Every structure is written in C-alpha cells, then in structure tokens.
Short mmCIF file of C-alpha atoms in Angstrom, two decimals:
data_model
loop_
_atom_site.label_atom_id
_atom_site.label_comp_id
_atom_site.label_asym_id
_atom_site.label_seq_id
_atom_site.Cartn_x
_atom_site.Cartn_y
_atom_site.Cartn_z
CA GLN Q 1 50.90 -3.05 79.30
CA LYS Q 2 48.18 -4.74 81.39
CA GLU Q 3 46.90 -7.94 80.18
CA VAL Q 4 43.24 -6.62 80.06
CA GLU Q 5 42.82 -3.22 78.77
CA GLN Q 6 39.58 -1.31 78.88
CA ASN Q 7 38.86 2.60 78.07
CA SER Q 8 38.25 4.09 81.32
CA GLY Q 9 35.70 6.29 80.04
CA PRO Q 10 33.36 7.73 81.15
CA LEU Q 11 31.06 6.58 78.48
CA SER Q 12 27.86 8.50 78.64
CA VAL Q 13 24.81 7.50 76.40
CA PRO Q 14 21.28 8.95 76.48
CA GLU Q 15 18.40 6.57 78.02
CA GLY Q 16 16.94 4.18 75.45
CA ALA Q 17 20.48 3.96 73.26
CA ILE Q 18 22.68 1.15 72.70
CA ALA Q 19 25.87 1.15 74.95
CA SER Q 20 29.02 -0.30 73.63
CA LEU Q 21 31.73 -1.42 76.15
CA ASN Q 22 35.19 -2.75 74.67
CA CYS Q 23 37.80 -4.83 75.80
CA THR Q 24 41.32 -6.17 74.69
CA TYR Q 25 43.48 -8.82 76.19
CA SER Q 26 47.04 -9.80 75.42
CA ASP Q 27 47.10 -13.22 76.36
CA ARG Q 28 46.17 -15.73 73.41
CA GLY Q 29 45.79 -18.38 75.71
CA SER Q 30 42.67 -16.58 77.44
CA GLN Q 31 39.93 -19.07 77.43
CA SER Q 32 36.86 -17.42 78.90
CA PHE Q 33 35.92 -13.83 79.48
CA PHE Q 34 33.48 -12.13 81.63
CA TRP Q 35 31.73 -9.07 81.91
CA TYR Q 36 30.75 -7.75 85.59
CA ARG Q 37 28.83 -4.59 86.86
CA GLN Q 38 30.09 -2.87 89.76
CA TYR Q 39 28.43 -0.21 91.53
CA SER Q 40 29.70 2.80 93.18
CA GLY Q 41 31.03 1.13 96.92
CA LYS Q 42 29.37 -2.30 95.79
CA SER Q 43 31.12 -5.42 94.92
CA PRO Q 44 31.25 -6.92 91.06
CA GLU Q 45 28.38 -8.97 89.99
CA LEU Q 46 28.68 -11.02 86.84
CA ILE Q 47 26.32 -10.05 83.87
CA MET Q 48 27.80 -12.33 80.97
CA PHE Q 49 30.37 -14.87 80.39
CA ILE Q 50 31.33 -15.97 76.90
CA TYR Q 51 33.84 -18.60 75.89
CA SER Q 52 33.45 -19.06 72.26
CA ASN Q 53 33.87 -16.75 68.86
CA GLY Q 54 30.89 -14.85 67.99
CA ASP Q 55 28.06 -13.36 69.98
CA LYS Q 56 26.12 -14.40 72.99
CA GLU Q 57 22.52 -12.56 74.24
CA ASP Q 58 20.90 -12.45 77.20
CA GLY Q 59 18.07 -9.75 77.67
CA ARG Q 60 19.52 -6.62 76.85
CA PHE Q 61 22.96 -7.85 77.09
CA THR Q 62 25.12 -9.10 74.03
CA ALA Q 63 28.56 -10.20 74.64
CA GLN Q 64 30.80 -10.67 71.48
CA LEU Q 65 34.19 -12.26 71.58
CA ASN Q 66 36.82 -12.32 68.41
CA LYS Q 67 39.69 -14.29 69.47
CA ALA Q 68 41.65 -13.50 66.45
CA SER Q 69 41.77 -9.71 67.13
CA GLN Q 70 41.63 -10.58 71.10
CA TYR Q 71 38.81 -8.39 71.57
CA VAL Q 72 35.31 -8.86 73.59
CA SER Q 73 32.86 -6.53 73.74
CA LEU Q 74 29.66 -5.81 75.37
CA LEU Q 75 26.37 -4.16 74.21
CA ILE Q 76 23.54 -2.98 76.51
CA ARG Q 77 20.46 -2.24 74.33
CA ASP Q 78 17.71 -0.09 75.95
CA SER Q 79 20.30 1.47 78.46
CA GLN Q 80 18.54 2.42 81.57
CA PRO Q 81 19.71 4.61 84.26
CA SER Q 82 20.08 2.07 86.59
CA ASP Q 83 22.58 0.52 84.23
CA SER Q 84 25.22 3.43 85.12
CA ALA Q 85 28.05 1.56 86.83
CA THR Q 86 31.50 0.63 86.27
CA TYR Q 87 31.61 -2.55 83.93
CA LEU Q 88 34.57 -4.72 84.19
CA CYS Q 89 36.21 -7.16 81.72
CA ALA Q 90 38.05 -10.26 82.88
CA ALA Q 91 39.88 -13.14 81.17
CA THR Q 92 40.83 -16.38 82.62
CA THR Q 93 43.68 -18.74 81.06
CA GLY Q 94 43.55 -22.34 81.50
CA GLY Q 95 43.34 -22.32 85.13
CA PHE Q 96 41.52 -20.20 87.74
CA LYS Q 97 43.32 -17.16 87.69
CA THR Q 98 41.18 -14.20 86.70
CA ILE Q 99 42.52 -11.05 85.27
CA PHE Q 100 40.20 -7.76 85.38
CA GLY Q 101 40.60 -4.77 83.63
CA ALA Q 102 40.51 -1.30 85.30
CA GLY Q 103 36.68 -0.87 84.17
CA THR Q 104 34.64 1.32 82.28
CA ARG Q 105 32.54 3.76 83.74
CA LEU Q 106 29.08 4.15 82.16
CA PHE Q 107 26.67 6.98 82.48
CA VAL Q 108 22.97 6.84 81.39
CA LYS Q 109 21.26 9.96 81.00
CA ALA Q 110 17.54 10.03 81.76
CA GLY E 1 24.51 -18.46 104.30
CA ALA E 2 22.78 -16.79 101.25
CA GLY E 3 25.96 -15.32 99.90
CA VAL E 4 29.48 -14.70 100.40
CA SER E 5 30.14 -12.85 103.97
CA GLN E 6 33.60 -10.61 104.66
CA SER E 7 34.46 -9.36 108.17
CA PRO E 8 35.26 -6.84 109.44
CA ARG E 9 33.55 -4.32 106.53
CA TYR E 10 36.51 -1.75 107.46
CA LYS E 11 39.46 -1.87 109.17
CA VAL E 12 41.72 0.87 110.00
CA ALA E 13 45.18 0.06 111.06
CA LYS E 14 48.45 2.05 111.87
CA ARG E 15 51.46 1.20 109.75
CA GLY E 16 53.37 -1.88 110.86
CA GLN E 17 50.50 -3.57 112.52
CA ASP E 18 49.06 -6.81 111.53
CA VAL E 19 45.73 -7.49 109.93
CA ALA E 20 43.44 -10.40 109.50
CA LEU E 21 40.53 -10.53 107.14
CA ARG E 22 37.95 -13.07 107.16
CA CYS E 23 35.85 -14.88 104.30
CA ASP E 24 33.03 -16.88 104.95
CA PRO E 25 31.93 -18.60 101.03
CA ILE E 26 28.86 -19.68 100.30
CA SER E 27 28.42 -23.29 101.51
CA GLY E 28 29.30 -25.99 99.19
CA HIS E 29 31.55 -23.71 96.84
CA VAL E 30 34.90 -25.41 96.33
CA SER E 31 36.73 -22.33 95.19
CA LEU E 32 37.62 -19.17 96.81
CA PHE E 33 39.51 -16.49 95.32
CA TRP E 34 41.07 -13.19 97.19
CA TYR E 35 41.43 -10.08 95.15
CA GLN E 36 42.99 -6.53 95.83
CA GLN E 37 40.94 -3.34 94.77
CA ALA E 38 42.59 -0.33 94.70
CA LEU E 39 40.56 2.97 93.89
CA GLY E 40 39.42 3.44 90.29
CA GLN E 41 40.95 0.24 89.45
CA GLY E 42 39.67 -3.55 88.73
CA PRO E 43 40.00 -6.08 91.04
CA GLU E 44 43.69 -7.53 91.24
CA PHE E 45 44.10 -11.38 91.75
CA LEU E 46 45.82 -12.21 94.94
CA THR E 47 45.26 -16.05 95.37
CA TYR E 48 42.86 -19.09 94.67
CA PHE E 49 42.01 -22.16 97.18
CA GLN E 50 40.46 -25.27 95.77
CA ASN E 51 39.02 -26.56 99.00
CA GLU E 52 42.04 -26.23 101.66
CA ALA E 53 44.46 -26.49 99.05
CA GLN E 54 45.98 -22.97 97.67
CA LEU E 55 46.73 -23.72 94.17
CA ASP E 56 47.97 -20.46 93.07
CA LYS E 57 49.63 -17.57 95.42
CA SER E 58 51.08 -15.59 92.59
CA GLY E 59 49.50 -12.62 93.02
CA LEU E 60 50.40 -11.92 96.57
CA PRO E 61 52.33 -9.00 96.38
CA SER E 62 54.94 -9.82 98.92
CA ASP E 63 55.80 -12.22 101.64
CA ARG E 64 53.80 -9.65 104.24
CA PHE E 65 50.70 -11.55 102.80
CA PHE E 66 49.46 -14.84 103.80
CA ALA E 67 46.28 -16.59 103.17
CA GLU E 68 44.77 -19.96 104.53
CA ARG E 69 41.75 -22.02 104.48
CA PRO E 70 42.54 -24.80 106.64
CA GLU E 71 39.22 -26.79 106.63
CA GLY E 72 38.07 -25.82 102.96
CA SER E 73 35.72 -23.44 104.16
CA VAL E 74 36.39 -20.14 105.95
CA SER E 75 39.38 -18.21 104.61
CA THR E 76 41.70 -15.59 106.25
CA LEU E 77 43.93 -13.07 104.52
CA LYS E 78 46.47 -12.10 106.80
CA ILE E 79 48.81 -8.79 106.09
CA GLN E 80 52.00 -8.30 108.14
CA ARG E 81 53.78 -5.29 108.95
CA THR E 82 50.95 -3.20 107.01
CA GLN E 83 52.16 -0.65 104.80
CA GLN E 84 50.10 2.65 103.44
CA GLU E 85 50.08 1.17 99.98
CA ASP E 86 48.25 -1.93 101.18
CA SER E 87 45.19 0.15 101.53
CA ALA E 88 42.63 -0.99 99.39
CA VAL E 89 39.45 -2.84 99.40
CA TYR E 90 39.95 -6.73 99.78
CA LEU E 91 37.39 -8.65 97.85
CA CYS E 92 36.97 -12.33 98.67
CA ALA E 93 34.68 -14.50 95.74
CA SER E 94 33.49 -18.11 96.01
CA SER E 95 32.36 -20.25 93.13
CA PHE E 96 30.94 -23.20 91.89
CA ASP E 97 30.83 -22.37 88.36
CA GLU E 98 30.63 -18.43 88.36
CA GLN E 99 32.38 -16.22 91.04
CA PHE E 100 30.33 -14.94 93.69
CA PHE E 101 31.91 -11.70 95.37
CA GLY E 102 31.51 -10.94 99.30
CA PRO E 103 31.02 -7.19 100.28
CA GLY E 104 34.66 -6.61 100.65
CA THR E 105 36.95 -5.23 103.55
CA ARG E 106 38.22 -1.73 103.32
CA LEU E 107 41.75 -1.53 104.77
CA THR E 108 42.85 1.89 105.73
CA VAL E 109 46.57 1.87 106.55
CA LEU E 110 47.58 5.17 108.43
#
C-alpha cells in the first residue's frame, strides 16, 4: 500500500463545474499536506498547502483536511479548461521527506 | 537565477554508463531535494540536503545512486552503471518554505 493514495482518474468535469479531488494517507504522523498541479511534460507547481483540520480557501481552490479520517481533498470551483492537468497530493512527516501520490488526471471540457 | 535549473534536460545513456545530473537551486535556498518520477507516477523522494549536509538519503534506490552538494548550492546526482529501470525524469527542488521544482532531466537508458 502506497503511503499516499489517489484515484488515478481521469476525472472529467464540464467547464464551470466543481472538480473534487481526493487523497488518503496511511502515516498518522503526517503533519503537512500539499496539492501540486503538473501539466504534461512540466514540473509540479504548488497550489495549496494545509496543516490544520478543516478548510483552507485560496481563490477558486479549497483544500480540506480531516486527520481523523486521514483524508485530504481539493475542490476547484468554476473549473476552466486551463485547469486540465494532473493533481498530485503530497504529505510530509515531521522532517522534510515528502511523499507524493501517483496523481489524479483532471479534464475540464469546454 | 530566477528559478531552479537542471542540466542536461535530456540524457541518453547506454546501459552500464555513469551519468551525472546537475541542479542549480534558487539562490539562498537552504533545502534541496531530488526526486525520481516514472511515467504516470508521482515524484518519488530520493534525498534531501540542508546546505551541504545530506540529512536524508533513504529514497536512493541502490548504492549506484549518489548525491552531493559540497558547497551548499549546486547539487549533483550521480548514477553509476545505469540500468534500464533508471529511465525516468529526475526532478530537483529547492526550498526556503515551499518547494520550487526545476524542469527535470529526462534520462533514457538503452
């Protein structure tokens, strides 16, 4: 079992809809959680990070963390075709080692 | 520089050859990470430096992999006696707070 699990997708949503991306992690010691976006052939770029239980909003993006359920999610409101990419969930445990999930491919249809 | 740079961007090696991959981090970034990303997968942690100290090398897959950062700036990832399973994109990231990724080196071992 991978330490960070994501549904590989693809997840397809129409333009303007809400895209919901989910992630679970196995290490209860994980402290920090990150969502990265990776376009095909490009390197990952950070979208959101979250440390505390609850929701964190930044523009069209909302990250949600539930440590009891070991669950992290990313909601993208008003999805745009430019949001089409692979979304990587990542977690760190205490130190600096960052564990990434395999990513979920998102397609936003115009 | 403006961002993390890596060289070469592409490298083709014959099985058994040694390769050296270079990473130039963002100036002033203390932390430096190396990741290996196989096609369709998320980045896999290889090693972490804080300045010149290699604090975590738990992700290096074998003793053929070696990383250094002798002056706390530029880092080199060396792979000896390359094997076909080493074919992947090697990503470097530097960090003061959030990780910024370089464009990666795509290694193909024939």
